[in-house]
N, CA, C and O atoms as a Tinker XYZ file with bonds, in Angstrom:
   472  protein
     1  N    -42.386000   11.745000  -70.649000    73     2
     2  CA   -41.779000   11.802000  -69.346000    64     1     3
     3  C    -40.880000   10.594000  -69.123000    63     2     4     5
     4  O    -39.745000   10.647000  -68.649000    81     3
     5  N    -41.470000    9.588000  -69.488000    73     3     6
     6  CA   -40.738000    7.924000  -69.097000    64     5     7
     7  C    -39.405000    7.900000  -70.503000    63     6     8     9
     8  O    -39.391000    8.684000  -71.452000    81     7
     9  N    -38.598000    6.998000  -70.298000    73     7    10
    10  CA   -37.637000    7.076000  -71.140000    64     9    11
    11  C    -38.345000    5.654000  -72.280000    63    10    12    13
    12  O    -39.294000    4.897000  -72.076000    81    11
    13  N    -37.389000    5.764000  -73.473000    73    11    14
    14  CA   -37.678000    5.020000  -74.735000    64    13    15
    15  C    -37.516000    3.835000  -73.730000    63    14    16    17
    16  O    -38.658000    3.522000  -73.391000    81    15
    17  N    -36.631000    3.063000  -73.125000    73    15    18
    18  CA   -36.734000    1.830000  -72.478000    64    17    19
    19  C    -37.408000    1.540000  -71.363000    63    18    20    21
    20  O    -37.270000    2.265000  -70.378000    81    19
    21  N    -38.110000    0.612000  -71.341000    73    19    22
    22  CA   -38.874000    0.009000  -70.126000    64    21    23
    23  C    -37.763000   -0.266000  -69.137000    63    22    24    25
    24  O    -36.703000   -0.741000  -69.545000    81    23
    25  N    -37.987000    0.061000  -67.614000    73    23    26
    26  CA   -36.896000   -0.263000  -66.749000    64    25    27
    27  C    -37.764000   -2.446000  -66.652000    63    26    28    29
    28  O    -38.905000   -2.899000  -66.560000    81    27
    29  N    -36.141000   -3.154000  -66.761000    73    27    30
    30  CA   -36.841000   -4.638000  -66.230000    64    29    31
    31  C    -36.312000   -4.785000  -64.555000    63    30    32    33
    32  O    -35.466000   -4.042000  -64.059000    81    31
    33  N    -36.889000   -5.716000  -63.946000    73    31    34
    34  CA   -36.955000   -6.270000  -63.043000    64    33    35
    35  C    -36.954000   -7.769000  -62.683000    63    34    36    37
    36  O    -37.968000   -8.199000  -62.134000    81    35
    37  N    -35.729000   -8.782000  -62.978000    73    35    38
    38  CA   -35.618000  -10.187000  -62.885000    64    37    39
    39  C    -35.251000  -10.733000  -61.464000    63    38    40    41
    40  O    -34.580000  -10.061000  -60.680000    81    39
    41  N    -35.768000  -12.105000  -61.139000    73    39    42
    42  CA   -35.762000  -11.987000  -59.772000    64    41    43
    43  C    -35.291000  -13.829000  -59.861000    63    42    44    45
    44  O    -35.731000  -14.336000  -60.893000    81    43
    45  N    -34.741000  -14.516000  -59.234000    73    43    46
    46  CA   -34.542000  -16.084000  -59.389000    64    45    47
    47  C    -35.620000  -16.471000  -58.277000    63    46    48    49
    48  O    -36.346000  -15.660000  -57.702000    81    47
    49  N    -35.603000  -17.506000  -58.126000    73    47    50
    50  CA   -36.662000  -18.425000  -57.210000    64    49    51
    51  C    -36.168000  -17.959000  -55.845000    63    50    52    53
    52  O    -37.031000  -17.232000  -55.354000    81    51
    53  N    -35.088000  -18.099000  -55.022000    73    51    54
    54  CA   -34.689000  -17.696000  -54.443000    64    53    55
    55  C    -35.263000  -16.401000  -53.777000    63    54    56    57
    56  O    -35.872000  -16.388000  -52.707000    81    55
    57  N    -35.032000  -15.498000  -54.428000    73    55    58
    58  CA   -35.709000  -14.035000  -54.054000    64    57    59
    59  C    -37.271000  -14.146000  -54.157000    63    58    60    61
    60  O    -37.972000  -13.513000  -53.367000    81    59
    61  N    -37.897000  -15.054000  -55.258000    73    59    62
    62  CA   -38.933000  -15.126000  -55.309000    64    61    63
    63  C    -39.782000  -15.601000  -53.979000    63    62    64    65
    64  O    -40.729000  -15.042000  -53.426000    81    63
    65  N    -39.257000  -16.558000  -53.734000    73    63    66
    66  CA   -39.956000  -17.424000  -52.321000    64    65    67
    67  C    -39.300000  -17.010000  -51.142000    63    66    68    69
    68  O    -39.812000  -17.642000  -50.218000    81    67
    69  N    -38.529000  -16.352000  -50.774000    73    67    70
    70  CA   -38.093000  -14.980000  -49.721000    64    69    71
    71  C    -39.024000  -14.118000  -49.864000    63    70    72    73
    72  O    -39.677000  -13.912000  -48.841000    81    71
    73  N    -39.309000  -13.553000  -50.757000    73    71    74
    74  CA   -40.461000  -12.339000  -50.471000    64    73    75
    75  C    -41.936000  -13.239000  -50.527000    63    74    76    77
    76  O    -42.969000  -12.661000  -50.190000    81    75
    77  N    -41.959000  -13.961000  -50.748000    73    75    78
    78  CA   -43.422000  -15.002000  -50.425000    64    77    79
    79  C    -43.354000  -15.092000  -49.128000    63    78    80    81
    80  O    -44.093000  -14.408000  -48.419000    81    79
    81  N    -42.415000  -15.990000  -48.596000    73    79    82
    82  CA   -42.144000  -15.922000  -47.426000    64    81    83
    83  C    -42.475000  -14.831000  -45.947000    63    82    84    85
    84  O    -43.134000  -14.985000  -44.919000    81    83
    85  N    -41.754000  -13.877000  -46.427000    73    83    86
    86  CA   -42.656000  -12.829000  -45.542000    64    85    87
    87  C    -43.347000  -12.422000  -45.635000    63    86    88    89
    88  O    -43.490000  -11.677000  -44.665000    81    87
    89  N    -44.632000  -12.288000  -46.741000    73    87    90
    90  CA   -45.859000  -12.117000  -47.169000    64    89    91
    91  C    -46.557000  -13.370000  -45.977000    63    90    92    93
    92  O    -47.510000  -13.097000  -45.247000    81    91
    93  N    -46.056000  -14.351000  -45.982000    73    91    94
    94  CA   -47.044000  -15.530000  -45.394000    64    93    95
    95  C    -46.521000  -15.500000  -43.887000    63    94    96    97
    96  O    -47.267000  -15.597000  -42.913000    81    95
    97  N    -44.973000  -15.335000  -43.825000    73    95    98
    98  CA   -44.765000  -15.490000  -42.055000    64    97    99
    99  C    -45.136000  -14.097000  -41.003000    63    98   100   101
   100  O    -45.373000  -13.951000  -39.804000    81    99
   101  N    -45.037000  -13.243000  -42.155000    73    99   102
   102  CA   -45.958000  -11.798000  -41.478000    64   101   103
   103  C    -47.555000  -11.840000  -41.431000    63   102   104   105
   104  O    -48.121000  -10.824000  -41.028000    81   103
   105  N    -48.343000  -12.973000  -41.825000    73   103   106
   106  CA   -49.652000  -13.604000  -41.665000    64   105   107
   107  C    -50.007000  -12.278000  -42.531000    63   106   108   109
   108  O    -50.953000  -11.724000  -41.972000    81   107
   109  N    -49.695000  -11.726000  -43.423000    73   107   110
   110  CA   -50.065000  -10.540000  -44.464000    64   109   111
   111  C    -49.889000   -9.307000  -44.029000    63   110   112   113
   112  O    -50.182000   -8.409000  -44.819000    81   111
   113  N    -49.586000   -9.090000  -43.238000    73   111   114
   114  CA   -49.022000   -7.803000  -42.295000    64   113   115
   115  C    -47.895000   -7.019000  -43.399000    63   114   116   117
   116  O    -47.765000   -5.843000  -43.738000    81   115
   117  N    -47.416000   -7.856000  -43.642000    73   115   118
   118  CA   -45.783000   -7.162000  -44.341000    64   117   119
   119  C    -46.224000   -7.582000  -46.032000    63   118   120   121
   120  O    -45.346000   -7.751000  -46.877000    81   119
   121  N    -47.803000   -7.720000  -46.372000    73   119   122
   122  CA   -47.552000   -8.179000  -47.698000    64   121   123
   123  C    -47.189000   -7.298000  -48.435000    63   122   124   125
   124  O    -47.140000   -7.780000  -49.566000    81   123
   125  N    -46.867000   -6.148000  -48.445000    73   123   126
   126  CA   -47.231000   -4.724000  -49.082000    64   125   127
   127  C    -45.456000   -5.119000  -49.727000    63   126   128   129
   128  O    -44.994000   -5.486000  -50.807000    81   127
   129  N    -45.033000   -4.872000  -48.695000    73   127   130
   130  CA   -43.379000   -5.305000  -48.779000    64   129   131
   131  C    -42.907000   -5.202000  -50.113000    63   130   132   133
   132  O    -42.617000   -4.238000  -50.821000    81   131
   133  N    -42.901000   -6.386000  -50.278000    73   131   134
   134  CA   -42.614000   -6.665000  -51.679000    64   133   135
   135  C    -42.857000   -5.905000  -52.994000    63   134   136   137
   136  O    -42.191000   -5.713000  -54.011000    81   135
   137  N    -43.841000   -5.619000  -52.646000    73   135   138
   138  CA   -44.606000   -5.084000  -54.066000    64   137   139
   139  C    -44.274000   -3.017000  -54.087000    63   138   140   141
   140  O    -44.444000   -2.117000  -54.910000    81   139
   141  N    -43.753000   -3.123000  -52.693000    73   139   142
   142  CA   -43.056000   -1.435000  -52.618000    64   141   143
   143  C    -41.655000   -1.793000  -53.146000    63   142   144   145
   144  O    -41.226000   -1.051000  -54.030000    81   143
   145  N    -40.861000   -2.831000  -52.736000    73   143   146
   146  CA   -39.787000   -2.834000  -53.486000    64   145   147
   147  C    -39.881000   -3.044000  -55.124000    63   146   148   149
   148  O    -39.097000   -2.406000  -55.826000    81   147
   149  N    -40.667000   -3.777000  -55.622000    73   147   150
   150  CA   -40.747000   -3.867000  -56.801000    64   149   151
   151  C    -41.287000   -2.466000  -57.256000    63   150   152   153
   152  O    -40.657000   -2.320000  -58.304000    81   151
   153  N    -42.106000   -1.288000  -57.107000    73   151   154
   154  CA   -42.332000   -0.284000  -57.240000    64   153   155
   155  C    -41.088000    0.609000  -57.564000    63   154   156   157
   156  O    -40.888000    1.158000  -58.647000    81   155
   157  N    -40.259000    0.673000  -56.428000    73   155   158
   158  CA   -39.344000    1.502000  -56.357000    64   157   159
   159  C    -38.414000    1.019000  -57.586000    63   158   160   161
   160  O    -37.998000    1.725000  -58.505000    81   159
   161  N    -38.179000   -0.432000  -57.364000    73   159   162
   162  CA   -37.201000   -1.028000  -58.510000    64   161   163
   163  C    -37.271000   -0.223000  -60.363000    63   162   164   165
   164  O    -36.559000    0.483000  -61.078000    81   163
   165  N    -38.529000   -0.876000  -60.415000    73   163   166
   166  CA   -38.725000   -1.053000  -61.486000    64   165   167
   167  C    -39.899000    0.369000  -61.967000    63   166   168   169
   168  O    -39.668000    1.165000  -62.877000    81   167
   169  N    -40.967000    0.370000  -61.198000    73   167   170
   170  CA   -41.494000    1.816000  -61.381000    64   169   171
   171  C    -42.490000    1.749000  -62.298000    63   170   172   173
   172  O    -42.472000    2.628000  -63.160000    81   171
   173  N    -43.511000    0.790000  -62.351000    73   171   174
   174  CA   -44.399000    1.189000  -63.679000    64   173   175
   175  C    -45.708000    1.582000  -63.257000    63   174   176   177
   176  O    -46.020000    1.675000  -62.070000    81   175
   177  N    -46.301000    1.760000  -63.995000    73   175   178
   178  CA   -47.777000    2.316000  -63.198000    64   177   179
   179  C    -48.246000    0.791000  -62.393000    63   178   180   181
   180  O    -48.581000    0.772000  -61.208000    81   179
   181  N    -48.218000    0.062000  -62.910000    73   179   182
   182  CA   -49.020000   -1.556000  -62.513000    64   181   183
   183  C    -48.199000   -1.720000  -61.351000    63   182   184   185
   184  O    -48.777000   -2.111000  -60.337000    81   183
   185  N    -47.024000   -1.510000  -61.296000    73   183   186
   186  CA   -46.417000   -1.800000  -59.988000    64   185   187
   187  C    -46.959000   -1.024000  -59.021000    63   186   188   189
   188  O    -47.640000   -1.697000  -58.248000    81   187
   189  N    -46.913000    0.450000  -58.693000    73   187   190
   190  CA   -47.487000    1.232000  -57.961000    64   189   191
   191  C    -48.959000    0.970000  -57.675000    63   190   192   193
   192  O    -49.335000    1.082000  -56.508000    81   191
   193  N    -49.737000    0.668000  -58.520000    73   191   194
   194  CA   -51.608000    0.455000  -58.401000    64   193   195
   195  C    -51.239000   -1.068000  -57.412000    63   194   196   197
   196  O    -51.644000   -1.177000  -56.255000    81   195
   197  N    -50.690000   -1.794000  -57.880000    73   195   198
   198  CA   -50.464000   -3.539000  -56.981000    64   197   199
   199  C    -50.132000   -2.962000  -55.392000    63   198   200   201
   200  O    -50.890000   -3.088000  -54.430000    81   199
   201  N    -48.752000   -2.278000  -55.391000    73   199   202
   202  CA   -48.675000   -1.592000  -53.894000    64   201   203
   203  C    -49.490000   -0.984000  -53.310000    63   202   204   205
   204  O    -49.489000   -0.978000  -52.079000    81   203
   205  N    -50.730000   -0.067000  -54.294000    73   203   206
   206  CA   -51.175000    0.642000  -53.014000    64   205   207
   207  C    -52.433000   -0.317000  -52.734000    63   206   208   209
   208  O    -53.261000   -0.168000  -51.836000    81   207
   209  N    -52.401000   -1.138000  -53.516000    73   207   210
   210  CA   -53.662000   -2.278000  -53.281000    64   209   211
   211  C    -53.721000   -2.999000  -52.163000    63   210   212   213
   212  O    -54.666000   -3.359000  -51.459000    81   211
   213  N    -52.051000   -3.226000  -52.079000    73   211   214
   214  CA   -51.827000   -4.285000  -51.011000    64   213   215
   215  C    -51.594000   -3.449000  -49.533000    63   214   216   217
   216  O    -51.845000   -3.775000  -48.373000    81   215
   217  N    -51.060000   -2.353000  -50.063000    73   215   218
   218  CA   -51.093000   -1.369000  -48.900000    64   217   219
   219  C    -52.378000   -0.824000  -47.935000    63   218   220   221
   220  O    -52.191000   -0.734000  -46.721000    81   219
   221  N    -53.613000   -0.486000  -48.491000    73   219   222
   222  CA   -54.843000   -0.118000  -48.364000    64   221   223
   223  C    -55.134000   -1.565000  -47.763000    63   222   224   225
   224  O    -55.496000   -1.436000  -46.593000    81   223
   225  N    -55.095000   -3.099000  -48.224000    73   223   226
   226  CA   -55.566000   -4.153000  -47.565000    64   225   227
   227  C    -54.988000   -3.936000  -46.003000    63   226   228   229
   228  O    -55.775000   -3.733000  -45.078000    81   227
   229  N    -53.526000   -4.000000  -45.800000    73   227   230
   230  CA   -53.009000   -3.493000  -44.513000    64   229   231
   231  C    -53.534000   -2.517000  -43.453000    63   230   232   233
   232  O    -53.609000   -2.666000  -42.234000    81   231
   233  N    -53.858000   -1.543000  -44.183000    73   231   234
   234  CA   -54.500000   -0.336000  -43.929000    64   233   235
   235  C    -56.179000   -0.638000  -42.878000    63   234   236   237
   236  O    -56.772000   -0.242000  -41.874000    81   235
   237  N    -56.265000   -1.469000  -43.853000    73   235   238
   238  CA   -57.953000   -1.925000  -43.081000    64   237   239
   239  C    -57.966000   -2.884000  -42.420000    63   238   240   241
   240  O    -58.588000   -2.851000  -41.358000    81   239
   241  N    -57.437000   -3.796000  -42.735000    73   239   242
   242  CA   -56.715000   -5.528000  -42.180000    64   241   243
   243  C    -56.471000   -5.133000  -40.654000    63   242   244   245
   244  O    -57.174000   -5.615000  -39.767000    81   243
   245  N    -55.293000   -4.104000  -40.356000    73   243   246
   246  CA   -55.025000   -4.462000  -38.916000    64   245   247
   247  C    -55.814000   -3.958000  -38.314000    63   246   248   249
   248  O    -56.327000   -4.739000  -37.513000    81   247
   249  N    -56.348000   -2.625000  -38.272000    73   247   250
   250  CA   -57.301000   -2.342000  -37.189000    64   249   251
   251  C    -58.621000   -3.321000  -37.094000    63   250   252   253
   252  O    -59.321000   -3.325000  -36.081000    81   251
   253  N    -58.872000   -4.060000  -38.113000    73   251   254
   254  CA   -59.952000   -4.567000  -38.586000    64   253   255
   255  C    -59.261000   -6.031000  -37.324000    63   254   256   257
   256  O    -60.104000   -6.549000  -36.592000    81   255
   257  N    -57.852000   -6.498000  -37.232000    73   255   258
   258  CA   -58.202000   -7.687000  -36.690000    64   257   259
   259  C    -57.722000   -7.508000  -35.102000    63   258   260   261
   260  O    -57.790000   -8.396000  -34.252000    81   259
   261  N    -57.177000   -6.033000  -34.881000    73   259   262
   262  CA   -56.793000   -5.531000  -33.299000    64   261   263
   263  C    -58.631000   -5.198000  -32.662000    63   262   264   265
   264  O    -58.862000   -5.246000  -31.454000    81   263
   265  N    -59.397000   -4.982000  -33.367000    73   263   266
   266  CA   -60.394000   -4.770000  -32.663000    64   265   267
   267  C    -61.359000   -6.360000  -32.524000    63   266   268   269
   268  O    -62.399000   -6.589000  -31.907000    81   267
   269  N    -60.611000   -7.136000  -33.263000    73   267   270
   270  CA   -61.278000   -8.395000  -32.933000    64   269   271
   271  C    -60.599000   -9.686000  -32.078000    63   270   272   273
   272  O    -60.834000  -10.893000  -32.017000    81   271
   273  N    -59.613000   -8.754000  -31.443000    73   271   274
   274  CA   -58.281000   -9.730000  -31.170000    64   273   275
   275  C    -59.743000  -10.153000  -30.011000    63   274   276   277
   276  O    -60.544000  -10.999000  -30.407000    81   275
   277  N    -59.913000   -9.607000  -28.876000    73   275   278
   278  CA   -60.209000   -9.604000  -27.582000    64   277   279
   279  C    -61.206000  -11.135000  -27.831000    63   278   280   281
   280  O    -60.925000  -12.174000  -27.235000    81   279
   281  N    -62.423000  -11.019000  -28.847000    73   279   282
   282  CA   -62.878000  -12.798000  -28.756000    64   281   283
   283  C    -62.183000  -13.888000  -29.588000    63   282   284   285
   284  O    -60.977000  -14.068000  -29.750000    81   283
   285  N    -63.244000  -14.580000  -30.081000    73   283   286
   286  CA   -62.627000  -15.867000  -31.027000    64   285   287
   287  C    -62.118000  -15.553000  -32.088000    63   286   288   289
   288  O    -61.700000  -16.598000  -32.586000    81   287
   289  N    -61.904000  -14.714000  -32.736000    73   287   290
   290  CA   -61.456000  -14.373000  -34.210000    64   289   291
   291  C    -62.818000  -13.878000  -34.918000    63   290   292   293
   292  O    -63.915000  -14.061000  -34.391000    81   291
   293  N    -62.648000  -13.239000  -36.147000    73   291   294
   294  CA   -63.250000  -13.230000  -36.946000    64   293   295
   295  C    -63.033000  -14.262000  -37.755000    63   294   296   297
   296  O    -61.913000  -14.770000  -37.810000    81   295
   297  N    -63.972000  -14.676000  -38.429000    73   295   298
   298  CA   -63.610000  -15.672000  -39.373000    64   297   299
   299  C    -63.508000  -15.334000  -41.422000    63   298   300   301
   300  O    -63.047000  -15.898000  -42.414000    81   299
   301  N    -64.297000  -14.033000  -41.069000    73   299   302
   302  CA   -63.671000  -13.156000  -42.845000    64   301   303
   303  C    -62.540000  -12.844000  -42.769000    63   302   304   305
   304  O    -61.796000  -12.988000  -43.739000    81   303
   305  N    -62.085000  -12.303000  -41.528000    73   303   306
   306  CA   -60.981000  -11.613000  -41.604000    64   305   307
   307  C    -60.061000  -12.628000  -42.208000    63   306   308   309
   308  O    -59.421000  -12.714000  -43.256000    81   307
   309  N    -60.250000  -13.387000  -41.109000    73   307   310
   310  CA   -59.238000  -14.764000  -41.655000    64   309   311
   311  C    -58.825000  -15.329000  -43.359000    63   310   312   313
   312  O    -57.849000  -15.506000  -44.087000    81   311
   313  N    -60.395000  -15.453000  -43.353000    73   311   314
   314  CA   -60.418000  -15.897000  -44.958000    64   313   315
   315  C    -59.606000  -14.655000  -45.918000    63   314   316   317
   316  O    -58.631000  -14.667000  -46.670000    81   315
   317  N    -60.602000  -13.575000  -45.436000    73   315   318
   318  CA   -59.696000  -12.505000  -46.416000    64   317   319
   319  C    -58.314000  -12.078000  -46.606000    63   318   320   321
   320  O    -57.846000  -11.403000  -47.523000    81   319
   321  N    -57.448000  -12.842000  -45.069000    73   319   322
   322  CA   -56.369000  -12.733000  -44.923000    64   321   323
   323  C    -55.480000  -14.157000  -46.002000    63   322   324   325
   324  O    -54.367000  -13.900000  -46.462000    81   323
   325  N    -55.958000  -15.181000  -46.203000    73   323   326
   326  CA   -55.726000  -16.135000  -46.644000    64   325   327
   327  C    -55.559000  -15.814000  -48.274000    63   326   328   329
   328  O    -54.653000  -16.037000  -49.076000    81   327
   329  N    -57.114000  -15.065000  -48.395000    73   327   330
   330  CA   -56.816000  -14.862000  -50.121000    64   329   331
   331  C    -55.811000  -14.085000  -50.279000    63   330   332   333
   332  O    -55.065000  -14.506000  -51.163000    81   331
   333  N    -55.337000  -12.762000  -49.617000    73   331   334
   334  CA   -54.474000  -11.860000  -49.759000    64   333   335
   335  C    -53.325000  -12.409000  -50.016000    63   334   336   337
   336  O    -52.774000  -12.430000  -51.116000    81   335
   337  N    -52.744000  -13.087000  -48.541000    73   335   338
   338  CA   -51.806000  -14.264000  -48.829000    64   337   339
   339  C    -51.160000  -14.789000  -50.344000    63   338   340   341
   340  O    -50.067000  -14.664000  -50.896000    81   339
   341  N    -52.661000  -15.544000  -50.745000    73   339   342
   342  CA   -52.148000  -16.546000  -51.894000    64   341   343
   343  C    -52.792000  -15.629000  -52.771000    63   342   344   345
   344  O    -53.823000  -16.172000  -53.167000    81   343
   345  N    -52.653000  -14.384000  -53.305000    73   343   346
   346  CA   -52.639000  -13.566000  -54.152000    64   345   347
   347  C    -51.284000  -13.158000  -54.249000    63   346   348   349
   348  O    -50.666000  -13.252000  -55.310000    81   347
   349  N    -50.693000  -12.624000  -53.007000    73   347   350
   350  CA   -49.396000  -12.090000  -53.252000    64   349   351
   351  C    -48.763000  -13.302000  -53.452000    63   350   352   353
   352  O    -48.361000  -13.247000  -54.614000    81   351
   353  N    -48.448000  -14.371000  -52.971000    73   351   354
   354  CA   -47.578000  -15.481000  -53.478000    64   353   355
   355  C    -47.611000  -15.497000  -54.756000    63   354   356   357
   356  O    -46.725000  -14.913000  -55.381000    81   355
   357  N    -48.952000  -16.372000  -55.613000    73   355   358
   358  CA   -48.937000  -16.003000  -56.662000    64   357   359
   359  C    -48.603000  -14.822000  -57.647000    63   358   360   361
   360  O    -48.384000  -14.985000  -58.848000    81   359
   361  N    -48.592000  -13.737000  -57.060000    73   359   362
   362  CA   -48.062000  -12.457000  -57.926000    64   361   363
   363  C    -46.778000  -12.822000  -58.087000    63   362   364   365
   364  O    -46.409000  -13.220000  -59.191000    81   363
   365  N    -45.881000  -12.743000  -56.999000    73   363   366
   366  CA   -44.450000  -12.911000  -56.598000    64   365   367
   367  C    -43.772000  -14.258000  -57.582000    63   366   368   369
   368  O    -42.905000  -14.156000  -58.449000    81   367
   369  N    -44.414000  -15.387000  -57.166000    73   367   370
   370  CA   -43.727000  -16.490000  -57.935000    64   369   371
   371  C    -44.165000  -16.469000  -59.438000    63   370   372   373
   372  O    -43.382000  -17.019000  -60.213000    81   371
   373  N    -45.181000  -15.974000  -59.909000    73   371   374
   374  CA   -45.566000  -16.076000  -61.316000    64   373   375
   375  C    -45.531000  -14.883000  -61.988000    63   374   376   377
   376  O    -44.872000  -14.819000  -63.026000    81   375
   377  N    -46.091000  -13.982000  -61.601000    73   375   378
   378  CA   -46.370000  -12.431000  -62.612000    64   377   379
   379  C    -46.006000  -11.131000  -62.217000    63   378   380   381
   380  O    -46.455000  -10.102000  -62.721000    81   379
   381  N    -45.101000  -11.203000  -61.216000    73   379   382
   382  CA   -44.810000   -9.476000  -61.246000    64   381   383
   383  C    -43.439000   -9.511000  -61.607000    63   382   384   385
   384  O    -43.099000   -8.417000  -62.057000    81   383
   385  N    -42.359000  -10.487000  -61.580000    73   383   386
   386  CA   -41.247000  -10.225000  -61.772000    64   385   387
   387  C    -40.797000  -10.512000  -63.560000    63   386   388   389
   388  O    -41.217000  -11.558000  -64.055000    81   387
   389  N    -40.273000   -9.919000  -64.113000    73   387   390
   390  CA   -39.658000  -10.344000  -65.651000    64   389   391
   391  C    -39.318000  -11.374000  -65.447000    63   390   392   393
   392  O    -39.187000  -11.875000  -64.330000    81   391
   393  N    -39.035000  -12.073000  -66.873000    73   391   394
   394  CA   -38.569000  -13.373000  -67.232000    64   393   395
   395  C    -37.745000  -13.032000  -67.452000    63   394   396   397
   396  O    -37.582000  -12.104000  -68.244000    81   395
   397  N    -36.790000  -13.666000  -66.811000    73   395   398
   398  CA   -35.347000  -13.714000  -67.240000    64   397   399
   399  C    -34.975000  -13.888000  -68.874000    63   398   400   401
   400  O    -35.874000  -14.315000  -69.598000    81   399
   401  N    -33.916000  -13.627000  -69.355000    73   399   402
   402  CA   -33.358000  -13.839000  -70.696000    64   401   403
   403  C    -34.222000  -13.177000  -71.838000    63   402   404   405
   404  O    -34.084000  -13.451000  -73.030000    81   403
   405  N    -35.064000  -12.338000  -71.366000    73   403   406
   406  CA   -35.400000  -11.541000  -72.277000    64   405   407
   407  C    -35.424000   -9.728000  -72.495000    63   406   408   409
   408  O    -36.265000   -8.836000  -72.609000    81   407
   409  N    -34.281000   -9.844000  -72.473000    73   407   410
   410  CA   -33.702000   -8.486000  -72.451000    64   409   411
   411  C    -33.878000   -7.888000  -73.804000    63   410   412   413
   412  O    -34.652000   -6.995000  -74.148000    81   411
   413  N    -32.908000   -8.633000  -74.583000    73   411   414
   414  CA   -33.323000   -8.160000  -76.271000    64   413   415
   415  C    -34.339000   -8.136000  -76.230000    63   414   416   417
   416  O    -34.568000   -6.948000  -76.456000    81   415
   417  N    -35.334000   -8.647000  -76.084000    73   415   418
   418  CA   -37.104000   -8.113000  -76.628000    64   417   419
   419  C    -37.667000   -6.888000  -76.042000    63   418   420   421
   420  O    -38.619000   -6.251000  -76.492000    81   419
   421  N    -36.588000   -6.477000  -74.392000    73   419   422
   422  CA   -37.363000   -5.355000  -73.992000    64   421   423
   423  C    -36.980000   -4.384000  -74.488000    63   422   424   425
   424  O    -37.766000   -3.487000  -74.179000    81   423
   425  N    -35.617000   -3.738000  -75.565000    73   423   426
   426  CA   -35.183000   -3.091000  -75.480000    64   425   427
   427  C    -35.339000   -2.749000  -77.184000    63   426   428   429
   428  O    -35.207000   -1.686000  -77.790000    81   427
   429  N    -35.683000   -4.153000  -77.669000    73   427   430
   430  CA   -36.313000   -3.740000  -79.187000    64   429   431
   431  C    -35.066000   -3.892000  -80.000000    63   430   432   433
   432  O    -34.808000   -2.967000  -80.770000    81   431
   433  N    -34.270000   -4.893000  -79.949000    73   431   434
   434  CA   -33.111000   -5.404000  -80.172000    64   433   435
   435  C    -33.114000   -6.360000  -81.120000    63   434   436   437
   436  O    -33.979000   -7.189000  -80.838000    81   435
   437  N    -32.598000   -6.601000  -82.019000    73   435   438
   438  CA   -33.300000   -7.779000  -83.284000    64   437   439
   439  C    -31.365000   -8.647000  -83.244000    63   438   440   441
   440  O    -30.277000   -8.101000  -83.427000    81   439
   441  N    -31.643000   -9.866000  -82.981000    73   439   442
   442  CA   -30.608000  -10.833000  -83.249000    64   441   443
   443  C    -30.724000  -11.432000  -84.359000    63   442   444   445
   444  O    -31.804000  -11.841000  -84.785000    81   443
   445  N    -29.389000  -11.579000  -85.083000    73   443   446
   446  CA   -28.984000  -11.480000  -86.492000    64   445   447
   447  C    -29.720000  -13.664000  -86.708000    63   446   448   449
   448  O    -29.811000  -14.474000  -85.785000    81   447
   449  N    -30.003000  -13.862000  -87.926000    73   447   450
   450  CA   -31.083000  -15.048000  -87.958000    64   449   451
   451  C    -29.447000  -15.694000  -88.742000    63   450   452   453
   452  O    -29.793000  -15.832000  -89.915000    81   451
   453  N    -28.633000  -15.927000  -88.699000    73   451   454
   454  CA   -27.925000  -17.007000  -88.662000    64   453   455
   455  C    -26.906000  -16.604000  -90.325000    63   454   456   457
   456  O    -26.021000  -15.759000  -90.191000    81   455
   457  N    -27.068000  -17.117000  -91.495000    73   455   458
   458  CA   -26.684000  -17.230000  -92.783000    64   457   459
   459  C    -26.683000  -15.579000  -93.150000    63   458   460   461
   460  O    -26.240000  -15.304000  -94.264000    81   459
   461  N    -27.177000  -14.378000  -92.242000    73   459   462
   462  CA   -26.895000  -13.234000  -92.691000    64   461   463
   463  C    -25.389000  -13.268000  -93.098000    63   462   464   465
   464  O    -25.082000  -13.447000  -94.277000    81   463
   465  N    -24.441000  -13.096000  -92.118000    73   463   466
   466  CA   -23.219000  -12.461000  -92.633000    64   465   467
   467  C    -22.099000  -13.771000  -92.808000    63   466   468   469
   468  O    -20.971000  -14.037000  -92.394000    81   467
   469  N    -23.131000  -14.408000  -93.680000    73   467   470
   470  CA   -22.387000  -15.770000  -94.294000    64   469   471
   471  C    -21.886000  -15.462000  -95.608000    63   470   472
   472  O    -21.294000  -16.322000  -96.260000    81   471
């Protein structure tokens, strides 16, 4: 069904810590965000399982903290909101996006070792 090439997905720091960013200034509300665009982008199974992960946290997260708005907070919620947080950061700045400059390796591309066509 999928084609011989892996679709890539490279992202600079820039984009990287923009989508961190609203992962953390949406207090995890919008963490899903990201990880639907990277879905759509790029499309692999791991991308889709990460979205609906983060999606389903949302899913339970808000009603979970609208029914606790009225006293002091919950204080799991909180925490659990924190790990979510610095899960998606960490995804975002370290492991969901490709490394740049490695295109030839995704595509199964062999660069010539120098004294060949000497």
């Amino acid at each position: 069904m999928g084609g011989s090439m892996e679709r890539r997905l490279e992202a600079g720091w820039g984009q990287k810590i923009a989508w961190s960013v609203l992962a953390v200034g949406s207090l995890s509300i919008l963490v899903w965000v990201p990880f639907l665009y990277v879905g759509i982008r790029r499309g692999r199974r791991g991308d889709w399982v990460t979205f609906a992960v983060f999606a389903a946290y949302t899913v339970v997260s808000a009603p979970w903290a609208i029914s606790t708005s009225d006293g002091p907070g919950d204080p799991v919620l909180g925490i659990v909101a924190i790990v979510a947080m610095a899960a998606a950061v960490c995804m975002l700045l370290f492991t969901v996006f490709d490394v740049p400059g490695t295109k030839f390796d995704s595509v199964h591309m062999t660069q010539p070792q120098g004294r060949q066509f000497l």
